[in-house]
């Protein structure tokens, strides 16, 4: 029996939206749980489970509904990274559905574009992967008919989503971007302005597209009228995307990146994503460190230990992890005992006042390393330990800021995630290449049993926040709810040689004296408001003795529900 610690707001359709609705923060469940970035999408997933669907069925429905309810964070025009744990075998599968550079891309010409044109507009659009990801997951593990799982998102798009205060605050900064594209402005603005809190945003064109995908299956997005409209629109905007790019796109079924840490086994996102490597390698480098075990909060000692490891790791990850042949081997070494020792030694020698990062300076940092707190996350899990942990994104909030007329698809700006300065860099832009990303969904087990699964949006803050949640809860024993509510910090990855390489960002609410303590250790500090814009949101589910506890971040519009 489910016990809600905050009033439950659930709905299988948009009619349940309320402008004053606040997401459930923590729920305790007996059989299954759903978390996502919005109450409407969480409600859709819960209804699938109640109707007898499995966790994959519910994840497909939740994902598509989330792209409607939280359109600035993800959608069918974007990407995803999905981890699936099969309880019967204990095996974790990874479905990598990063966006892909068009096959006809002229990399040299793209590198010469103005920064704005590489980050926004049609030339910033890469081939989307999310629909293919959901289709492959459903085909392999789903039990309900595909159409039954897609239609709730279409209904939600038709009925509309009520604009909440957090939603308004996340959309308003993008209004000038959306004004540049007629289709985007028509879809997301009201007379050129962000819709007011309490108003209802409806997406009839997207609803029709979703119904076409429901009837025709996932391939209906990649072939046929939808694909033709997408390609025609992108080409008119200067993109080299072709019908064959969409037709030939396939996700990658890969092994997760795995490591043992402090008695737990962790499975995370593998290359070309950097997030999983950053999380696991940092944790491994801190394994057994007495000073960290002695911490009771995110104080200066805690932050210094984590920051040193990250500053030591950043150059190596930037130099090696991307869509290149050796990335998997390099990542595996970084999370091995030998790699952990090397990182720990480098961290101990590092001077926070002037860390040396030569590889970083030559390789360059790209958009996903420095972006606003874009992206979103969902989890569906049951008491047996079947788990879907999925992070999905358009890269930046509102992606490229352009929409395909007639189909209502908001496009990603994932071409911005490639580097363009150094042709020898592993993440340098190239035709057919998958982008790099800091996305980092994680599944934790112990002695073959599920313990915890979590995921965070937030650009470069994804790995650093994930590290803090895992350390606080699993190592230091803090309650899961408390780990989410604590003020966060982030060790900035300098984007160029003109930026200081030792900045620690602190979330509002951090102790007043913390800045001075860190500065005395050699760091520079900056403060960011605790509103979800910078540090993102996220969610987690943990297994208790007789069920599950689902936690949704109070930042943004995250929600948790279950039975």
Short mmCIF file of N, CA and C in Angstrom, two decimals, residues 64 71 75 80 89-90 93 106 129 177 182 211 228 265 286 293 324 336 340 355 386 485 490 526 538:
data_model
loop_
_atom_site.label_atom_id
_atom_site.label_comp_id
_atom_site.label_asym_id
_atom_site.label_seq_id
_atom_site.Cartn_x
_atom_site.Cartn_y
_atom_site.Cartn_z
N UNK A 64 7.21 9.65 -23.65
CA UNK A 64 6.51 10.42 -24.67
C UNK A 64 5.64 11.50 -24.05
N UNK A 71 8.13 20.28 -22.46
CA UNK A 71 8.66 20.28 -23.83
C UNK A 71 10.01 20.95 -23.99
N UNK A 75 11.93 15.51 -25.88
CA UNK A 75 10.86 15.27 -26.82
C UNK A 75 11.31 14.38 -27.94
N UNK A 80 18.16 10.16 -26.08
CA UNK A 80 17.97 9.50 -24.80
C UNK A 80 19.09 8.53 -24.50
N UNK A 89 17.29 -11.95 -14.54
CA UNK A 89 18.70 -12.30 -14.77
C UNK A 89 19.67 -11.40 -14.01
N UNK A 90 19.19 -10.24 -13.57
CA UNK A 90 20.06 -9.27 -12.93
C UNK A 90 20.91 -8.49 -13.91
N UNK A 93 21.09 -3.63 -19.24
CA UNK A 93 21.27 -3.31 -20.65
C UNK A 93 21.36 -1.80 -20.82
N UNK A 106 29.51 18.68 -44.02
CA UNK A 106 30.84 19.19 -44.33
C UNK A 106 31.41 19.71 -43.02
N UNK A 129 17.25 10.57 -31.77
CA UNK A 129 17.33 9.15 -31.44
C UNK A 129 16.28 8.63 -30.48
N UNK A 177 14.59 33.42 -28.41
CA UNK A 177 14.99 32.36 -29.33
C UNK A 177 13.79 31.86 -30.12
N UNK A 182 8.97 31.02 -36.89
CA UNK A 182 7.51 31.20 -36.89
C UNK A 182 6.79 29.99 -36.30
N UNK A 211 -0.03 10.46 -32.97
CA UNK A 211 -1.02 9.46 -33.39
C UNK A 211 -0.53 8.69 -34.62
N UNK A 228 9.73 13.22 -44.13
CA UNK A 228 9.84 14.10 -45.30
C UNK A 228 9.69 15.56 -44.89
N UNK A 265 27.68 -2.35 -6.45
CA UNK A 265 28.00 -2.47 -7.87
C UNK A 265 27.19 -1.42 -8.62
N UNK A 286 37.90 7.98 -4.80
CA UNK A 286 37.66 8.36 -3.41
C UNK A 286 37.35 7.17 -2.51
N UNK A 293 34.89 9.59 4.49
CA UNK A 293 34.04 8.79 5.37
C UNK A 293 33.67 9.57 6.64
N UNK A 324 34.59 7.40 -30.38
CA UNK A 324 35.81 6.91 -31.03
C UNK A 324 36.07 5.48 -30.58
N UNK A 336 38.78 1.44 -13.26
CA UNK A 336 39.44 0.27 -12.68
C UNK A 336 40.22 0.66 -11.44
N UNK A 340 41.83 4.28 -10.75
CA UNK A 340 41.47 5.01 -9.53
C UNK A 340 42.71 5.46 -8.77
N UNK A 355 45.45 24.38 -10.93
CA UNK A 355 45.51 23.03 -11.50
C UNK A 355 45.94 23.08 -12.95
N UNK A 386 12.96 -4.91 -11.61
CA UNK A 386 12.93 -4.49 -13.01
C UNK A 386 12.98 -2.96 -13.03
N UNK A 485 17.65 17.41 -1.02
CA UNK A 485 17.33 18.75 -0.54
C UNK A 485 18.55 19.58 -0.16
N UNK A 490 29.29 22.51 -7.59
CA UNK A 490 29.76 22.03 -8.89
C UNK A 490 31.16 22.55 -9.16
N UNK A 526 31.54 30.85 -6.79
CA UNK A 526 30.44 31.65 -7.32
C UNK A 526 29.15 31.04 -6.80
N UNK A 538 15.80 16.16 -10.98
CA UNK A 538 16.15 14.74 -10.90
C UNK A 538 15.25 13.94 -9.99
#
